[in-house]
Amino acid sequence: MYDALDAAFPYEEDFYKIDGFRVFPGIEVDIAETGHILLIGRREEIRSVRAELEEHTEEENFIPFKSLLDATEDRGLLRIGAHPFRVSTPLHPLEAPLLARLDDLNAKDLYAAGEDAYMDRLVPFAAGLGKPIVAGSDTHQSLQYGSVWNELNDDVRTIGELRAAVSDGRYIRRVSPCLRTKVKAAKMVKKLSATIVPPFERCITSARRGNK
């Protein structure tokens, strides 16, 4: 993915310039305890972390949470605990001293649980760890973009500035009034794509072989 980004877009300071957007490199890591950790950082650091995780890409070999924290401790990364109360991949049961080493927690899953009910659980949990909460849309389909987002008060151009803005609370979490429509539509398209894409790929493969 980063080879493709490097070939198509300029990279300056700590971000790619893509159609007026500043796209900071990142990676989502599965941990052995069952959960997802988001890492955002300079391009070379994200590439390096990915290379070090090559032996941990299969479920039976996912990296333990503490090992991931230790490996990324002094690399200037923004480390986010994703959707800590998701039923399938919860983070909240993990040891508090380890969770406290994260920079912040992600307020995704508002659609599934309901905004008020989810935040009623997340806010005291984050406060107990002394961590801020950021909005994360967990977008896997374009219709979901803009369902939730963080509005920064600063003109952030580096990972250091991004970390400082989050740590100091210089941002506002925003939730779209169309949250449910956007997420539900994205889920429907994603489900539909799963049934359409494989036959389509077979057609493309057959065409490349000269078949009709």
PDB file of C-alpha atoms in Angstrom:
ATOM      1  CA  MET A   1       0.000   0.000   0.000  1.00  0.00           C
ATOM      2  CA  TYR A   2       2.757   2.444   0.890  1.00  0.00           C
ATOM      3  CA  ASP A   3       4.633   1.648  -2.304  1.00  0.00           C
ATOM      4  CA  ALA A   4       1.479   2.673  -4.187  1.00  0.00           C
ATOM      5  CA  LEU A   5       1.113   5.866  -2.129  1.00  0.00           C
ATOM      6  CA  ASP A   6       4.779   6.754  -2.696  1.00  0.00           C
ATOM      7  CA  ALA A   7       4.351   6.333  -6.431  1.00  0.00           C
ATOM      8  CA  ALA A   8       1.185   8.427  -6.648  1.00  0.00           C
ATOM      9  CA  PHE A   9       1.395  11.226  -4.075  1.00  0.00           C
ATOM     10  CA  PRO A  10       3.966  13.584  -2.536  1.00  0.00           C
ATOM     11  CA  TYR A  11       5.034  12.969   1.055  1.00  0.00           C
ATOM     12  CA  GLU A  12       6.156  15.951   3.108  1.00  0.00           C
ATOM     13  CA  GLU A  13       6.796  16.455   6.804  1.00  0.00           C
ATOM     14  CA  ASP A  14       4.827  13.437   8.175  1.00  0.00           C
ATOM     15  CA  PHE A  15       1.927  13.107   5.735  1.00  0.00           C
ATOM     16  CA  TYR A  16       0.883  12.387   2.161  1.00  0.00           C
ATOM     17  CA  LYS A  17      -0.805  15.213   0.252  1.00  0.00           C
ATOM     18  CA  ILE A  18      -3.867  13.634  -1.384  1.00  0.00           C
ATOM     19  CA  ASP A  19      -6.501  15.852  -3.010  1.00  0.00           C
ATOM     20  CA  GLY A  20      -6.282  18.479  -0.294  1.00  0.00           C
ATOM     21  CA  PHE A  21      -6.134  15.955   2.568  1.00  0.00           C
ATOM     22  CA  ARG A  22      -3.206  15.255   4.880  1.00  0.00           C
ATOM     23  CA  VAL A  23      -3.010  11.484   5.184  1.00  0.00           C
ATOM     24  CA  PHE A  24      -0.797  10.352   8.055  1.00  0.00           C
ATOM     25  CA  PRO A  25       0.595   6.801   7.754  1.00  0.00           C
ATOM     26  CA  GLY A  26      -0.721   4.188  10.143  1.00  0.00           C
ATOM     27  CA  ILE A  27      -1.375   0.524  10.767  1.00  0.00           C
ATOM     28  CA  GLU A  28      -3.962  -1.500  12.691  1.00  0.00           C
ATOM     29  CA  VAL A  29      -2.456  -4.381  14.679  1.00  0.00           C
ATOM     30  CA  ASP A  30      -4.241  -7.487  15.968  1.00  0.00           C
ATOM     31  CA  ILE A  31      -2.952  -8.533  19.392  1.00  0.00           C
ATOM     32  CA  ALA A  32      -2.876 -12.015  20.889  1.00  0.00           C
ATOM     33  CA  GLU A  33      -5.329 -11.120  23.655  1.00  0.00           C
ATOM     34  CA  THR A  34      -7.977 -10.271  21.022  1.00  0.00           C
ATOM     35  CA  GLY A  35      -8.141  -6.567  20.298  1.00  0.00           C
ATOM     36  CA  HIS A  36      -6.971  -3.933  17.839  1.00  0.00           C
ATOM     37  CA  ILE A  37      -4.300  -1.281  18.354  1.00  0.00           C
ATOM     38  CA  LEU A  38      -3.919   1.639  15.949  1.00  0.00           C
ATOM     39  CA  LEU A  39      -0.438   3.051  15.351  1.00  0.00           C
ATOM     40  CA  ILE A  40       0.041   6.373  13.543  1.00  0.00           C
ATOM     41  CA  GLY A  41       3.497   7.685  12.807  1.00  0.00           C
ATOM     42  CA  ARG A  42       6.155   8.716  10.345  1.00  0.00           C
ATOM     43  CA  ARG A  43       6.259   6.644   7.169  1.00  0.00           C
ATOM     44  CA  GLU A  44       9.583   4.978   7.929  1.00  0.00           C
ATOM     45  CA  GLU A  45       8.416   3.958  11.405  1.00  0.00           C
ATOM     46  CA  ILE A  46       5.170   2.434  10.128  1.00  0.00           C
ATOM     47  CA  ARG A  47       7.072   0.513   7.442  1.00  0.00           C
ATOM     48  CA  SER A  48       9.543  -0.687  10.071  1.00  0.00           C
ATOM     49  CA  VAL A  49       6.820  -1.842  12.473  1.00  0.00           C
ATOM     50  CA  ARG A  50       5.073  -3.711   9.673  1.00  0.00           C
ATOM     51  CA  ALA A  51       8.296  -5.522   8.760  1.00  0.00           C
ATOM     52  CA  GLU A  52       8.826  -6.519  12.395  1.00  0.00           C
ATOM     53  CA  LEU A  53       5.287  -7.931  12.553  1.00  0.00           C
ATOM     54  CA  GLU A  54       5.772 -10.229   9.555  1.00  0.00           C
ATOM     55  CA  GLU A  55       5.819 -13.297  11.824  1.00  0.00           C
ATOM     56  CA  HIS A  56       2.657 -12.129  13.629  1.00  0.00           C
ATOM     57  CA  THR A  57       0.154 -11.840  10.778  1.00  0.00           C
ATOM     58  CA  GLU A  58      -1.657 -15.133  11.400  1.00  0.00           C
ATOM     59  CA  GLU A  59      -4.173 -15.412  14.234  1.00  0.00           C
ATOM     60  CA  GLU A  60      -2.269 -18.125  16.081  1.00  0.00           C
ATOM     61  CA  ASN A  61       0.819 -15.893  16.103  1.00  0.00           C
ATOM     62  CA  PHE A  62      -0.614 -12.434  16.872  1.00  0.00           C
ATOM     63  CA  ILE A  63       1.774 -10.365  18.976  1.00  0.00           C
ATOM     64  CA  PRO A  64       1.027 -10.042  22.728  1.00  0.00           C
ATOM     65  CA  PHE A  65      -0.125  -6.592  23.828  1.00  0.00           C
ATOM     66  CA  LYS A  66       2.856  -5.950  26.111  1.00  0.00           C
ATOM     67  CA  SER A  67       5.309  -7.005  23.408  1.00  0.00           C
ATOM     68  CA  LEU A  68       3.737  -4.559  20.964  1.00  0.00           C
ATOM     69  CA  LEU A  69       3.898  -1.759  23.519  1.00  0.00           C
ATOM     70  CA  ASP A  70       7.538  -2.521  24.297  1.00  0.00           C
ATOM     71  CA  ALA A  71       8.462  -2.640  20.594  1.00  0.00           C
ATOM     72  CA  THR A  72       6.845   0.746  19.887  1.00  0.00           C
ATOM     73  CA  GLU A  73       7.645   2.584  23.119  1.00  0.00           C
ATOM     74  CA  ASP A  74      10.211   5.126  21.920  1.00  0.00           C
ATOM     75  CA  ARG A  75       9.312   5.527  18.258  1.00  0.00           C
ATOM     76  CA  GLY A  76       7.184   8.656  18.410  1.00  0.00           C
ATOM     77  CA  LEU A  77       4.005   6.825  17.455  1.00  0.00           C
ATOM     78  CA  LEU A  78       0.464   7.784  18.353  1.00  0.00           C
ATOM     79  CA  ARG A  79      -0.902   4.562  19.891  1.00  0.00           C
ATOM     80  CA  ILE A  80      -4.665   4.205  20.087  1.00  0.00           C
ATOM     81  CA  GLY A  81      -6.785   1.490  21.677  1.00  0.00           C
ATOM     82  CA  ALA A  82      -9.502   0.804  19.114  1.00  0.00           C
ATOM     83  CA  HIS A  83     -13.164   0.182  20.059  1.00  0.00           C
ATOM     84  CA  PRO A  84     -12.396  -0.997  23.638  1.00  0.00           C
ATOM     85  CA  PHE A  85     -15.943  -2.217  24.306  1.00  0.00           C
ATOM     86  CA  ARG A  86     -16.591  -4.092  21.066  1.00  0.00           C
ATOM     87  CA  VAL A  87     -18.022  -7.489  21.988  1.00  0.00           C
ATOM     88  CA  SER A  88     -15.911  -9.461  19.517  1.00  0.00           C
ATOM     89  CA  THR A  89     -12.570  -7.725  20.169  1.00  0.00           C
ATOM     90  CA  PRO A  90     -12.711  -5.983  23.573  1.00  0.00           C
ATOM     91  CA  LEU A  91      -9.785  -4.159  25.130  1.00  0.00           C
ATOM     92  CA  HIS A  92     -11.350  -3.224  28.458  1.00  0.00           C
ATOM     93  CA  PRO A  93     -10.535  -6.561  30.176  1.00  0.00           C
ATOM     94  CA  LEU A  94      -6.779  -6.054  29.645  1.00  0.00           C
ATOM     95  CA  GLU A  95      -4.513  -4.959  32.481  1.00  0.00           C
ATOM     96  CA  ALA A  96      -4.920  -1.279  33.338  1.00  0.00           C
ATOM     97  CA  PRO A  97      -1.137  -0.576  33.552  1.00  0.00           C
ATOM     98  CA  LEU A  98      -0.769  -1.778  29.963  1.00  0.00           C
ATOM     99  CA  LEU A  99      -3.772   0.170  28.696  1.00  0.00           C
ATOM    100  CA  ALA A 100      -2.400   3.262  30.422  1.00  0.00           C
ATOM    101  CA  ARG A 101       0.637   3.098  28.115  1.00  0.00           C
ATOM    102  CA  LEU A 102      -1.590   3.954  25.146  1.00  0.00           C
ATOM    103  CA  ASP A 103      -2.022   7.565  24.077  1.00  0.00           C
ATOM    104  CA  ASP A 104      -5.801   7.456  23.845  1.00  0.00           C
ATOM    105  CA  LEU A 105      -8.904   5.343  23.269  1.00  0.00           C
ATOM    106  CA  ASN A 106     -11.105   5.210  20.191  1.00  0.00           C
ATOM    107  CA  ALA A 107     -14.825   5.989  20.415  1.00  0.00           C
ATOM    108  CA  LYS A 108     -15.918   3.833  17.503  1.00  0.00           C
ATOM    109  CA  ASP A 109     -18.934   1.464  17.614  1.00  0.00           C
ATOM    110  CA  LEU A 110     -21.374   4.267  18.397  1.00  0.00           C
ATOM    111  CA  TYR A 111     -23.627   2.845  15.677  1.00  0.00           C
ATOM    112  CA  ALA A 112     -23.883  -0.649  17.136  1.00  0.00           C
ATOM    113  CA  ALA A 113     -24.257   0.285  20.798  1.00  0.00           C
ATOM    114  CA  GLY A 114     -25.906   3.692  20.546  1.00  0.00           C
ATOM    115  CA  GLU A 115     -23.969   6.903  21.189  1.00  0.00           C
ATOM    116  CA  ASP A 116     -25.193   7.628  24.724  1.00  0.00           C
ATOM    117  CA  ALA A 117     -24.967   4.039  25.951  1.00  0.00           C
ATOM    118  CA  TYR A 118     -21.483   3.562  24.512  1.00  0.00           C
ATOM    119  CA  MET A 119     -20.086   6.820  25.878  1.00  0.00           C
ATOM    120  CA  ASP A 120     -21.613   6.100  29.292  1.00  0.00           C
ATOM    121  CA  ARG A 121     -19.231   3.118  29.462  1.00  0.00           C
ATOM    122  CA  LEU A 122     -16.235   4.617  27.675  1.00  0.00           C
ATOM    123  CA  VAL A 123     -15.970   7.987  29.439  1.00  0.00           C
ATOM    124  CA  PRO A 124     -15.447   6.649  33.002  1.00  0.00           C
ATOM    125  CA  PHE A 125     -13.214   3.868  31.655  1.00  0.00           C
ATOM    126  CA  ALA A 126     -10.939   6.369  29.876  1.00  0.00           C
ATOM    127  CA  ALA A 127     -10.972   8.709  32.888  1.00  0.00           C
ATOM    128  CA  GLY A 128      -9.819   5.870  35.123  1.00  0.00           C
ATOM    129  CA  LEU A 129      -6.815   5.373  32.837  1.00  0.00           C
ATOM    130  CA  GLY A 130      -6.200   9.098  32.494  1.00  0.00           C
ATOM    131  CA  LYS A 131      -6.631   8.912  28.713  1.00  0.00           C
ATOM    132  CA  PRO A 132      -8.458  11.116  26.205  1.00  0.00           C
ATOM    133  CA  ILE A 133     -11.053   9.756  23.786  1.00  0.00           C
ATOM    134  CA  VAL A 134     -10.800  10.297  20.043  1.00  0.00           C
ATOM    135  CA  ALA A 135     -13.422   9.641  17.391  1.00  0.00           C
ATOM    136  CA  GLY A 136     -12.646   6.826  14.960  1.00  0.00           C
ATOM    137  CA  SER A 137     -14.947   5.817  12.121  1.00  0.00           C
ATOM    138  CA  ASP A 138     -13.284   2.440  11.396  1.00  0.00           C
ATOM    139  CA  THR A 139     -14.161   3.090   7.756  1.00  0.00           C
ATOM    140  CA  HIS A 140     -13.801   0.070   5.485  1.00  0.00           C
ATOM    141  CA  GLN A 141     -16.188   1.387   2.831  1.00  0.00           C
ATOM    142  CA  SER A 142     -16.307   4.930   1.458  1.00  0.00           C
ATOM    143  CA  LEU A 143     -19.931   5.639   2.474  1.00  0.00           C
ATOM    144  CA  GLN A 144     -18.809   5.520   6.116  1.00  0.00           C
ATOM    145  CA  TYR A 145     -16.361   8.427   5.788  1.00  0.00           C
ATOM    146  CA  GLY A 146     -17.461  11.365   7.892  1.00  0.00           C
ATOM    147  CA  SER A 147     -19.645   9.359  10.247  1.00  0.00           C
ATOM    148  CA  VAL A 148     -17.478  10.509  13.156  1.00  0.00           C
ATOM    149  CA  TRP A 149     -14.335  12.626  13.143  1.00  0.00           C
ATOM    150  CA  ASN A 150     -11.997  14.789  15.215  1.00  0.00           C
ATOM    151  CA  GLU A 151     -11.970  18.543  14.587  1.00  0.00           C
ATOM    152  CA  LEU A 152      -8.498  19.829  15.468  1.00  0.00           C
ATOM    153  CA  ASN A 153      -7.891  23.328  16.754  1.00  0.00           C
ATOM    154  CA  ASP A 154      -4.318  23.369  15.405  1.00  0.00           C
ATOM    155  CA  ASP A 155      -2.755  23.270  11.942  1.00  0.00           C
ATOM    156  CA  VAL A 156      -1.225  19.828  12.512  1.00  0.00           C
ATOM    157  CA  ARG A 157       1.576  18.850  10.127  1.00  0.00           C
ATOM    158  CA  THR A 158       3.719  16.360  12.085  1.00  0.00           C
ATOM    159  CA  ILE A 159       3.099  13.304  14.241  1.00  0.00           C
ATOM    160  CA  GLY A 160       4.528  15.179  17.215  1.00  0.00           C
ATOM    161  CA  GLU A 161       2.008  17.971  16.708  1.00  0.00           C
ATOM    162  CA  LEU A 162      -0.797  15.440  16.303  1.00  0.00           C
ATOM    163  CA  ARG A 163       0.139  13.637  19.519  1.00  0.00           C
ATOM    164  CA  ALA A 164       0.344  16.938  21.397  1.00  0.00           C
ATOM    165  CA  ALA A 165      -3.048  18.102  20.109  1.00  0.00           C
ATOM    166  CA  VAL A 166      -4.679  14.884  21.279  1.00  0.00           C
ATOM    167  CA  SER A 167      -2.841  14.765  24.607  1.00  0.00           C
ATOM    168  CA  ASP A 168      -3.702  18.387  25.405  1.00  0.00           C
ATOM    169  CA  GLY A 169      -7.331  17.987  24.330  1.00  0.00           C
ATOM    170  CA  ARG A 170      -7.080  20.558  21.534  1.00  0.00           C
ATOM    171  CA  TYR A 171      -9.777  18.912  19.440  1.00  0.00           C
ATOM    172  CA  ILE A 172     -13.512  18.280  19.382  1.00  0.00           C
ATOM    173  CA  ARG A 173     -15.171  14.932  18.655  1.00  0.00           C
ATOM    174  CA  ARG A 174     -17.890  15.233  16.054  1.00  0.00           C
ATOM    175  CA  VAL A 175     -20.673  12.777  15.251  1.00  0.00           C
ATOM    176  CA  SER A 176     -22.594  13.091  11.992  1.00  0.00           C
ATOM    177  CA  PRO A 177     -26.395  13.457  12.286  1.00  0.00           C
ATOM    178  CA  CYS A 178     -26.443  10.847   9.502  1.00  0.00           C
ATOM    179  CA  LEU A 179     -24.334   8.371  11.513  1.00  0.00           C
ATOM    180  CA  ARG A 180     -26.800   5.492  11.356  1.00  0.00           C
ATOM    181  CA  THR A 181     -27.581   5.980   7.664  1.00  0.00           C
ATOM    182  CA  LYS A 182     -23.902   6.214   6.682  1.00  0.00           C
ATOM    183  CA  VAL A 183     -22.791   3.174   8.659  1.00  0.00           C
ATOM    184  CA  LYS A 184     -25.771   1.035   7.711  1.00  0.00           C
ATOM    185  CA  ALA A 185     -25.334   1.891   4.032  1.00  0.00           C
ATOM    186  CA  ALA A 186     -21.633   1.044   4.224  1.00  0.00           C
ATOM    187  CA  LYS A 187     -22.388  -2.282   5.907  1.00  0.00           C
ATOM    188  CA  MET A 188     -24.929  -3.155   3.214  1.00  0.00           C
ATOM    189  CA  VAL A 189     -22.558  -2.278   0.356  1.00  0.00           C
ATOM    190  CA  LYS A 190     -19.718  -4.186   2.009  1.00  0.00           C
ATOM    191  CA  LYS A 191     -21.922  -7.265   2.414  1.00  0.00           C
ATOM    192  CA  LEU A 192     -23.140  -6.990  -1.170  1.00  0.00           C
ATOM    193  CA  SER A 193     -19.584  -6.579  -2.446  1.00  0.00           C
ATOM    194  CA  ALA A 194     -18.589  -9.831  -0.741  1.00  0.00           C
ATOM    195  CA  THR A 195     -21.131 -11.700  -2.872  1.00  0.00           C
ATOM    196  CA  ILE A 196     -20.347  -9.864  -6.114  1.00  0.00           C
ATOM    197  CA  VAL A 197     -16.565  -9.488  -6.128  1.00  0.00           C
ATOM    198  CA  PRO A 198     -15.489 -13.166  -6.173  1.00  0.00           C
ATOM    199  CA  PRO A 199     -17.527 -14.035  -9.318  1.00  0.00           C
ATOM    200  CA  PHE A 200     -16.329 -10.778 -10.909  1.00  0.00           C
ATOM    201  CA  GLU A 201     -12.710 -11.677 -10.150  1.00  0.00           C
ATOM    202  CA  ARG A 202     -13.247 -15.070 -11.737  1.00  0.00           C
ATOM    203  CA  CYS A 203     -14.564 -13.363 -14.865  1.00  0.00           C
ATOM    204  CA  ILE A 204     -11.510 -11.091 -15.023  1.00  0.00           C
ATOM    205  CA  THR A 205      -9.170 -14.051 -14.545  1.00  0.00           C
ATOM    206  CA  SER A 206     -10.980 -15.987 -17.269  1.00  0.00           C
ATOM    207  CA  ALA A 207     -10.798 -13.000 -19.643  1.00  0.00           C
ATOM    208  CA  ARG A 208      -7.072 -12.660 -19.075  1.00  0.00           C
ATOM    209  CA  ARG A 209      -6.675 -16.292 -20.102  1.00  0.00           C
ATOM    210  CA  GLY A 210      -8.480 -15.579 -23.359  1.00  0.00           C
ATOM    211  CA  ASN A 211     -11.762 -17.157 -22.306  1.00  0.00           C
ATOM    212  CA  LYS A 212     -15.195 -15.586 -22.589  1.00  0.00           C
TER     213      LYS A 212
END
